[in-house]
């Protein structure tokens, strides 16, 4: 469990004027939040991981929301190990609605993403990793920034790692 509270002095903030971005001294701000992480072995080489987070950031002079403060989130991962040779996992990420945008952000609806992956130790010196991201091909923005582009749709990444 993590609880945090940061009082920021002399915050420098990015803002937009027309199509141009500038920086300004914002003054004092407060960033606070909570994060919870838990892991449990549930038998038969299975483990469950849970992560929750919530944060709030405000300028202290006018109570305006700060940029880059993420919406509430929940991550649940189920992992199955196969001895020392590898594992497979499924991860669900749920992100709440970002409804208090900062000065260069916009409101973003909540979304959910499902990822699958695995690791296999081929030899003592070679490991293969496969991740299939956004399995359900959910459409969502990569961030609440005004100029953000959509996050990747369904995609796969294969990585081979060698030690020599």
Short mmCIF file of N, CA, C and O in Angstrom, two decimals, residues 33-132:
data_model
loop_
_atom_site.label_atom_id
_atom_site.label_comp_id
_atom_site.label_asym_id
_atom_site.label_seq_id
_atom_site.Cartn_x
_atom_site.Cartn_y
_atom_site.Cartn_z
N UNK A 33 -2.33 10.71 -3.69
CA UNK A 33 -2.95 9.51 -4.23
C UNK A 33 -2.69 8.29 -3.38
O UNK A 33 -2.09 8.35 -2.32
N UNK A 34 -3.18 7.19 -3.91
CA UNK A 34 -3.07 5.90 -3.24
C UNK A 34 -2.82 4.83 -4.30
O UNK A 34 -3.37 4.90 -5.41
N UNK A 35 -1.98 3.86 -3.96
CA UNK A 35 -1.73 2.71 -4.82
C UNK A 35 -1.72 1.47 -3.94
O UNK A 35 -1.20 1.50 -2.83
N UNK A 36 -2.30 0.41 -4.44
CA UNK A 36 -2.33 -0.85 -3.72
C UNK A 36 -1.89 -1.94 -4.68
O UNK A 36 -2.41 -2.03 -5.80
N UNK A 37 -0.94 -2.76 -4.25
CA UNK A 37 -0.50 -3.90 -5.03
C UNK A 37 -0.56 -5.14 -4.15
O UNK A 37 -0.18 -5.08 -2.98
N UNK A 38 -1.02 -6.25 -4.72
CA UNK A 38 -1.08 -7.50 -3.98
C UNK A 38 -0.78 -8.64 -4.93
O UNK A 38 -1.16 -8.60 -6.10
N UNK A 39 -0.09 -9.65 -4.40
CA UNK A 39 0.22 -10.85 -5.17
C UNK A 39 -0.08 -12.05 -4.28
O UNK A 39 0.21 -12.01 -3.09
N UNK A 40 -0.63 -13.10 -4.89
CA UNK A 40 -0.93 -14.30 -4.12
C UNK A 40 -0.75 -15.53 -4.99
O UNK A 40 -1.18 -15.54 -6.15
N UNK A 41 -0.11 -16.54 -4.43
CA UNK A 41 -0.07 -17.86 -5.07
C UNK A 41 -1.40 -18.55 -4.75
O UNK A 41 -1.79 -18.63 -3.58
N UNK A 42 -2.09 -19.04 -5.79
CA UNK A 42 -3.40 -19.64 -5.55
C UNK A 42 -3.40 -21.13 -5.87
O UNK A 42 -4.47 -21.73 -5.98
N UNK A 43 -2.22 -21.73 -5.98
CA UNK A 43 -2.12 -23.18 -6.17
C UNK A 43 -1.94 -23.57 -7.61
O UNK A 43 -2.23 -22.81 -8.53
N UNK A 44 -1.44 -24.80 -7.82
CA UNK A 44 -1.23 -25.37 -9.15
C UNK A 44 -0.42 -24.46 -10.06
O UNK A 44 -0.76 -24.27 -11.22
N UNK A 45 0.65 -23.87 -9.48
CA UNK A 45 1.53 -22.97 -10.24
C UNK A 45 0.83 -21.70 -10.73
O UNK A 45 1.31 -21.02 -11.63
N UNK A 46 -0.32 -21.37 -10.14
CA UNK A 46 -1.06 -20.16 -10.51
C UNK A 46 -0.81 -19.05 -9.50
O UNK A 46 -0.73 -19.31 -8.29
N UNK A 47 -0.72 -17.83 -9.99
CA UNK A 47 -0.64 -16.68 -9.11
C UNK A 47 -1.57 -15.59 -9.63
O UNK A 47 -1.89 -15.53 -10.82
N UNK A 48 -2.01 -14.76 -8.72
CA UNK A 48 -2.91 -13.66 -9.02
C UNK A 48 -2.26 -12.37 -8.54
O UNK A 48 -1.75 -12.32 -7.42
N UNK A 49 -2.25 -11.36 -9.40
CA UNK A 49 -1.69 -10.06 -9.05
C UNK A 49 -2.78 -9.00 -9.24
O UNK A 49 -3.55 -9.05 -10.19
N UNK A 50 -2.83 -8.06 -8.32
CA UNK A 50 -3.84 -7.02 -8.32
C UNK A 50 -3.16 -5.67 -8.12
O UNK A 50 -2.27 -5.54 -7.27
N UNK A 51 -3.56 -4.68 -8.88
CA UNK A 51 -3.06 -3.32 -8.69
C UNK A 51 -4.20 -2.33 -8.81
O UNK A 51 -5.01 -2.40 -9.75
N UNK A 52 -4.31 -1.43 -7.84
CA UNK A 52 -5.32 -0.37 -7.84
C UNK A 52 -4.59 0.96 -7.68
O UNK A 52 -3.61 1.04 -6.93
N UNK A 53 -5.07 2.00 -8.34
CA UNK A 53 -4.46 3.31 -8.14
C UNK A 53 -5.49 4.41 -8.37
O UNK A 53 -6.39 4.28 -9.20
N UNK A 54 -5.32 5.47 -7.59
CA UNK A 54 -6.15 6.67 -7.74
C UNK A 54 -5.30 7.87 -7.32
O UNK A 54 -4.52 7.78 -6.37
N UNK A 55 -5.43 8.97 -8.05
CA UNK A 55 -4.63 10.16 -7.76
C UNK A 55 -5.44 11.41 -8.07
O UNK A 55 -6.41 11.38 -8.83
N UNK A 56 -5.02 12.51 -7.44
CA UNK A 56 -5.64 13.81 -7.69
C UNK A 56 -4.54 14.86 -7.63
O UNK A 56 -3.67 14.81 -6.78
N UNK A 57 -4.59 15.79 -8.57
CA UNK A 57 -3.63 16.89 -8.58
C UNK A 57 -4.34 18.21 -8.82
O UNK A 57 -5.17 18.30 -9.74
N UNK A 58 -4.04 19.20 -7.99
CA UNK A 58 -4.71 20.51 -8.06
C UNK A 58 -3.71 21.64 -7.89
O UNK A 58 -2.79 21.54 -7.08
N UNK A 59 -3.95 22.72 -8.62
CA UNK A 59 -3.22 23.96 -8.37
C UNK A 59 -3.81 24.58 -7.11
O UNK A 59 -5.03 24.60 -6.93
N UNK A 60 -2.96 25.06 -6.22
CA UNK A 60 -3.46 25.57 -4.93
C UNK A 60 -4.02 26.98 -5.02
O UNK A 60 -4.83 27.36 -4.18
N UNK A 61 -3.66 27.75 -6.04
CA UNK A 61 -4.17 29.12 -6.11
C UNK A 61 -5.61 29.20 -6.60
O UNK A 61 -6.38 30.04 -6.16
N UNK A 62 -6.02 28.29 -7.51
CA UNK A 62 -7.39 28.35 -8.03
C UNK A 62 -8.10 26.99 -8.08
O UNK A 62 -9.17 26.88 -8.65
N UNK A 63 -7.49 25.94 -7.51
CA UNK A 63 -8.07 24.61 -7.43
C UNK A 63 -8.29 23.96 -8.80
O UNK A 63 -9.08 23.03 -8.94
N UNK A 64 -7.58 24.44 -9.84
CA UNK A 64 -7.70 23.85 -11.18
C UNK A 64 -6.97 22.51 -11.23
O UNK A 64 -5.93 22.34 -10.58
N UNK A 65 -7.49 21.55 -12.01
CA UNK A 65 -6.81 20.25 -12.11
C UNK A 65 -5.47 20.38 -12.85
O UNK A 65 -5.31 21.22 -13.73
N UNK A 66 -4.52 19.54 -12.46
CA UNK A 66 -3.21 19.49 -13.11
C UNK A 66 -3.23 18.50 -14.26
O UNK A 66 -4.00 17.54 -14.27
N UNK A 67 -2.34 18.70 -15.21
CA UNK A 67 -2.16 17.74 -16.31
C UNK A 67 -1.38 16.53 -15.82
O UNK A 67 -0.66 16.60 -14.83
N UNK A 68 -1.51 15.45 -16.56
CA UNK A 68 -0.73 14.22 -16.36
C UNK A 68 -1.05 13.49 -15.07
O UNK A 68 -0.23 12.74 -14.56
N UNK A 69 -2.24 13.67 -14.53
CA UNK A 69 -2.69 12.90 -13.38
C UNK A 69 -3.63 11.83 -13.93
O UNK A 69 -4.68 12.15 -14.48
N UNK A 70 -3.26 10.55 -13.83
CA UNK A 70 -4.06 9.50 -14.47
C UNK A 70 -5.40 9.29 -13.77
O UNK A 70 -5.55 9.55 -12.57
N UNK A 71 -6.36 8.78 -14.53
CA UNK A 71 -7.65 8.39 -13.97
C UNK A 71 -7.46 7.13 -13.14
O UNK A 71 -6.45 6.45 -13.22
N UNK A 72 -8.45 6.81 -12.33
CA UNK A 72 -8.40 5.61 -11.50
C UNK A 72 -8.17 4.39 -12.37
O UNK A 72 -8.65 4.32 -13.50
N UNK A 73 -7.44 3.43 -11.82
CA UNK A 73 -7.13 2.24 -12.61
C UNK A 73 -7.12 0.97 -11.77
O UNK A 73 -6.88 1.00 -10.56
N UNK A 74 -7.41 -0.13 -12.42
CA UNK A 74 -7.38 -1.46 -11.81
C UNK A 74 -6.71 -2.40 -12.80
O UNK A 74 -7.05 -2.41 -13.99
N UNK A 75 -5.74 -3.18 -12.32
CA UNK A 75 -5.07 -4.18 -13.14
C UNK A 75 -5.15 -5.52 -12.41
O UNK A 75 -4.83 -5.59 -11.23
N UNK A 76 -5.57 -6.55 -13.13
CA UNK A 76 -5.63 -7.91 -12.58
C UNK A 76 -4.87 -8.82 -13.54
O UNK A 76 -5.15 -8.82 -14.75
N UNK A 77 -3.91 -9.56 -13.00
CA UNK A 77 -3.11 -10.48 -13.82
C UNK A 77 -3.18 -11.88 -13.22
O UNK A 77 -2.96 -12.06 -12.03
N UNK A 78 -3.48 -12.86 -14.07
CA UNK A 78 -3.46 -14.26 -13.69
C UNK A 78 -2.28 -14.90 -14.43
O UNK A 78 -2.18 -14.77 -15.66
N UNK A 79 -1.38 -15.54 -13.68
CA UNK A 79 -0.15 -16.11 -14.25
C UNK A 79 -0.07 -17.60 -13.93
O UNK A 79 -0.34 -18.02 -12.81
N UNK A 80 0.34 -18.39 -14.92
CA UNK A 80 0.55 -19.83 -14.75
C UNK A 80 2.01 -20.12 -15.07
O UNK A 80 2.47 -19.85 -16.18
N UNK A 81 2.74 -20.63 -14.10
CA UNK A 81 4.15 -20.98 -14.28
C UNK A 81 4.27 -22.43 -14.73
O UNK A 81 3.45 -23.28 -14.36
N UNK A 82 5.32 -22.71 -15.48
CA UNK A 82 5.63 -24.06 -15.92
C UNK A 82 7.04 -24.38 -15.46
O UNK A 82 8.00 -24.29 -16.22
N UNK A 83 7.15 -24.72 -14.16
CA UNK A 83 8.47 -25.02 -13.60
C UNK A 83 9.42 -23.86 -13.82
O UNK A 83 9.07 -22.71 -13.64
N UNK A 84 10.62 -24.16 -14.25
CA UNK A 84 11.60 -23.12 -14.53
C UNK A 84 11.67 -22.75 -15.99
O UNK A 84 12.49 -21.93 -16.40
N UNK A 85 10.79 -23.33 -16.84
CA UNK A 85 10.91 -23.11 -18.28
C UNK A 85 10.06 -21.98 -18.81
O UNK A 85 10.26 -21.53 -19.93
N UNK A 86 9.10 -21.49 -18.05
CA UNK A 86 8.31 -20.38 -18.57
C UNK A 86 7.01 -20.16 -17.84
O UNK A 86 6.72 -20.77 -16.81
N UNK A 87 6.21 -19.28 -18.43
CA UNK A 87 4.91 -18.94 -17.86
C UNK A 87 4.03 -18.32 -18.94
O UNK A 87 4.52 -17.85 -19.96
N UNK A 88 2.73 -18.35 -18.69
CA UNK A 88 1.76 -17.63 -19.52
C UNK A 88 0.93 -16.77 -18.58
O UNK A 88 0.80 -17.07 -17.39
N UNK A 89 0.38 -15.69 -19.10
CA UNK A 89 -0.40 -14.79 -18.27
C UNK A 89 -1.49 -14.10 -19.08
O UNK A 89 -1.40 -13.99 -20.31
N UNK A 90 -2.52 -13.67 -18.36
CA UNK A 90 -3.60 -12.84 -18.92
C UNK A 90 -3.73 -11.63 -17.99
O UNK A 90 -3.75 -11.78 -16.77
N UNK A 91 -3.79 -10.45 -18.58
CA UNK A 91 -3.88 -9.22 -17.79
C UNK A 91 -5.05 -8.38 -18.29
O UNK A 91 -5.17 -8.11 -19.48
N UNK A 92 -5.90 -7.96 -17.35
CA UNK A 92 -7.00 -7.04 -17.66
C UNK A 92 -6.69 -5.71 -17.01
O UNK A 92 -6.35 -5.65 -15.83
N UNK A 93 -6.80 -4.64 -17.79
CA UNK A 93 -6.61 -3.28 -17.30
C UNK A 93 -7.91 -2.53 -17.49
O UNK A 93 -8.46 -2.50 -18.60
N UNK A 94 -8.41 -1.95 -16.42
CA UNK A 94 -9.59 -1.09 -16.48
C UNK A 94 -9.16 0.30 -16.06
O UNK A 94 -8.53 0.48 -15.02
N UNK A 95 -9.48 1.29 -16.88
CA UNK A 95 -9.12 2.68 -16.58
C UNK A 95 -10.42 3.48 -16.52
O UNK A 95 -11.25 3.39 -17.43
N UNK A 96 -10.59 4.26 -15.46
CA UNK A 96 -11.79 5.07 -15.29
C UNK A 96 -11.81 6.27 -16.22
O UNK A 96 -10.83 6.59 -16.89
N UNK A 97 -12.92 6.94 -16.24
CA UNK A 97 -13.09 8.15 -17.06
C UNK A 97 -12.18 9.26 -16.53
O UNK A 97 -12.14 9.51 -15.34
N UNK A 98 -11.46 9.90 -17.44
CA UNK A 98 -10.63 11.06 -17.08
C UNK A 98 -11.51 12.29 -17.30
O UNK A 98 -11.63 12.79 -18.41
N UNK A 99 -12.17 12.73 -16.22
CA UNK A 99 -13.17 13.79 -16.38
C UNK A 99 -12.77 15.13 -15.77
O UNK A 99 -13.58 16.04 -15.69
N UNK A 100 -11.51 15.26 -15.33
CA UNK A 100 -11.01 16.54 -14.85
C UNK A 100 -9.71 16.86 -15.58
O UNK A 100 -8.62 16.74 -15.01
N UNK A 101 -9.83 17.25 -16.86
CA UNK A 101 -8.62 17.47 -17.65
C UNK A 101 -7.83 18.69 -17.18
O UNK A 101 -8.39 19.67 -16.73
N UNK A 102 -6.50 18.57 -17.31
CA UNK A 102 -5.62 19.69 -17.05
C UNK A 102 -5.66 20.67 -18.21
O UNK A 102 -6.45 20.53 -19.15
N UNK A 103 -4.77 21.68 -18.21
CA UNK A 103 -4.84 22.75 -19.19
C UNK A 103 -4.59 22.33 -20.65
O UNK A 103 -5.01 23.03 -21.55
N UNK A 104 -3.93 21.23 -20.90
CA UNK A 104 -3.69 20.78 -22.29
C UNK A 104 -4.27 19.39 -22.51
O UNK A 104 -3.80 18.63 -23.34
N UNK A 105 -5.32 19.06 -21.77
CA UNK A 105 -5.94 17.75 -21.87
C UNK A 105 -7.41 17.88 -22.23
O UNK A 105 -7.96 18.97 -22.26
N UNK A 106 -8.01 16.73 -22.48
CA UNK A 106 -9.45 16.66 -22.76
C UNK A 106 -10.05 15.52 -21.95
O UNK A 106 -9.34 14.65 -21.47
N UNK A 107 -11.36 15.53 -21.81
CA UNK A 107 -12.02 14.42 -21.14
C UNK A 107 -11.88 13.17 -22.00
O UNK A 107 -11.94 13.25 -23.22
N UNK A 108 -11.65 12.05 -21.33
CA UNK A 108 -11.47 10.78 -22.03
C UNK A 108 -12.35 9.75 -21.34
O UNK A 108 -12.31 9.62 -20.11
N UNK A 109 -13.15 8.99 -22.11
CA UNK A 109 -13.98 7.96 -21.48
C UNK A 109 -13.13 6.83 -20.92
O UNK A 109 -11.99 6.63 -21.33
N UNK A 110 -13.69 6.09 -19.97
CA UNK A 110 -13.01 4.92 -19.42
C UNK A 110 -12.91 3.82 -20.47
O UNK A 110 -13.59 3.85 -21.49
N UNK A 111 -12.04 2.86 -20.22
CA UNK A 111 -11.86 1.76 -21.16
C UNK A 111 -11.29 0.55 -20.44
O UNK A 111 -10.84 0.64 -19.30
N UNK A 112 -11.33 -0.57 -21.12
CA UNK A 112 -10.75 -1.81 -20.61
C UNK A 112 -9.94 -2.48 -21.70
O UNK A 112 -10.29 -2.43 -22.87
N UNK A 113 -8.82 -3.10 -21.31
CA UNK A 113 -7.93 -3.75 -22.26
C UNK A 113 -7.56 -5.13 -21.71
O UNK A 113 -7.32 -5.28 -20.51
N UNK A 114 -7.50 -6.12 -22.59
CA UNK A 114 -7.09 -7.46 -22.22
C UNK A 114 -5.82 -7.81 -23.01
O UNK A 114 -5.80 -7.69 -24.24
N UNK A 115 -4.77 -8.21 -22.28
CA UNK A 115 -3.50 -8.62 -22.90
C UNK A 115 -3.20 -10.06 -22.50
O UNK A 115 -3.56 -10.50 -21.40
N UNK A 116 -2.55 -10.79 -23.39
CA UNK A 116 -2.09 -12.15 -23.12
C UNK A 116 -0.59 -12.21 -23.41
O UNK A 116 -0.11 -11.50 -24.29
N UNK A 117 0.12 -13.05 -22.69
CA UNK A 117 1.55 -13.15 -22.95
C UNK A 117 2.13 -14.42 -22.40
O UNK A 117 1.47 -15.18 -21.69
N UNK A 118 3.38 -14.63 -22.75
CA UNK A 118 4.08 -15.79 -22.25
C UNK A 118 5.58 -15.64 -22.40
O UNK A 118 6.07 -14.84 -23.19
N UNK A 119 6.29 -16.42 -21.59
CA UNK A 119 7.75 -16.45 -21.61
C UNK A 119 8.15 -17.92 -21.66
O UNK A 119 7.59 -18.75 -20.93
N UNK A 120 9.12 -18.24 -22.51
CA UNK A 120 9.61 -19.61 -22.61
C UNK A 120 11.12 -19.59 -22.70
O UNK A 120 11.69 -18.93 -23.57
N UNK A 121 11.76 -20.27 -21.76
CA UNK A 121 13.21 -20.40 -21.78
C UNK A 121 13.53 -21.56 -22.72
O UNK A 121 13.35 -22.73 -22.37
N UNK A 122 13.99 -21.23 -23.93
CA UNK A 122 14.26 -22.22 -24.96
C UNK A 122 15.50 -23.04 -24.59
O UNK A 122 15.49 -24.27 -24.66
N UNK A 123 16.56 -22.35 -24.22
CA UNK A 123 17.78 -22.98 -23.71
C UNK A 123 18.25 -22.14 -22.53
O UNK A 123 17.64 -21.11 -22.19
N UNK A 124 19.37 -22.54 -21.95
CA UNK A 124 19.91 -21.78 -20.83
C UNK A 124 20.23 -20.34 -21.24
O UNK A 124 20.14 -19.42 -20.44
N UNK A 125 20.56 -20.13 -22.52
CA UNK A 125 20.99 -18.82 -23.00
C UNK A 125 19.98 -18.12 -23.92
O UNK A 125 20.27 -17.05 -24.42
N UNK A 126 18.83 -18.72 -24.16
CA UNK A 126 17.85 -18.14 -25.09
C UNK A 126 16.46 -18.15 -24.48
O UNK A 126 15.99 -19.18 -23.99
N UNK A 127 15.82 -17.00 -24.53
CA UNK A 127 14.47 -16.86 -24.00
C UNK A 127 13.59 -16.19 -25.04
O UNK A 127 14.01 -15.25 -25.71
N UNK A 128 12.35 -16.66 -25.18
CA UNK A 128 11.37 -16.09 -26.10
C UNK A 128 10.21 -15.51 -25.28
O UNK A 128 9.76 -16.13 -24.32
N UNK A 129 9.78 -14.33 -25.68
CA UNK A 129 8.62 -13.68 -25.04
C UNK A 129 7.63 -13.28 -26.12
O UNK A 129 8.01 -12.71 -27.14
N UNK A 130 6.36 -13.55 -25.86
CA UNK A 130 5.30 -13.16 -26.78
C UNK A 130 4.24 -12.42 -26.00
O UNK A 130 3.80 -12.88 -24.94
N UNK A 131 3.83 -11.26 -26.50
CA UNK A 131 2.74 -10.48 -25.91
C UNK A 131 1.75 -10.16 -27.01
O UNK A 131 2.12 -9.66 -28.08
N UNK A 132 0.49 -10.48 -26.77
CA UNK A 132 -0.60 -10.06 -27.66
C UNK A 132 -1.35 -8.99 -26.88
O UNK A 132 -2.02 -9.28 -25.89
#
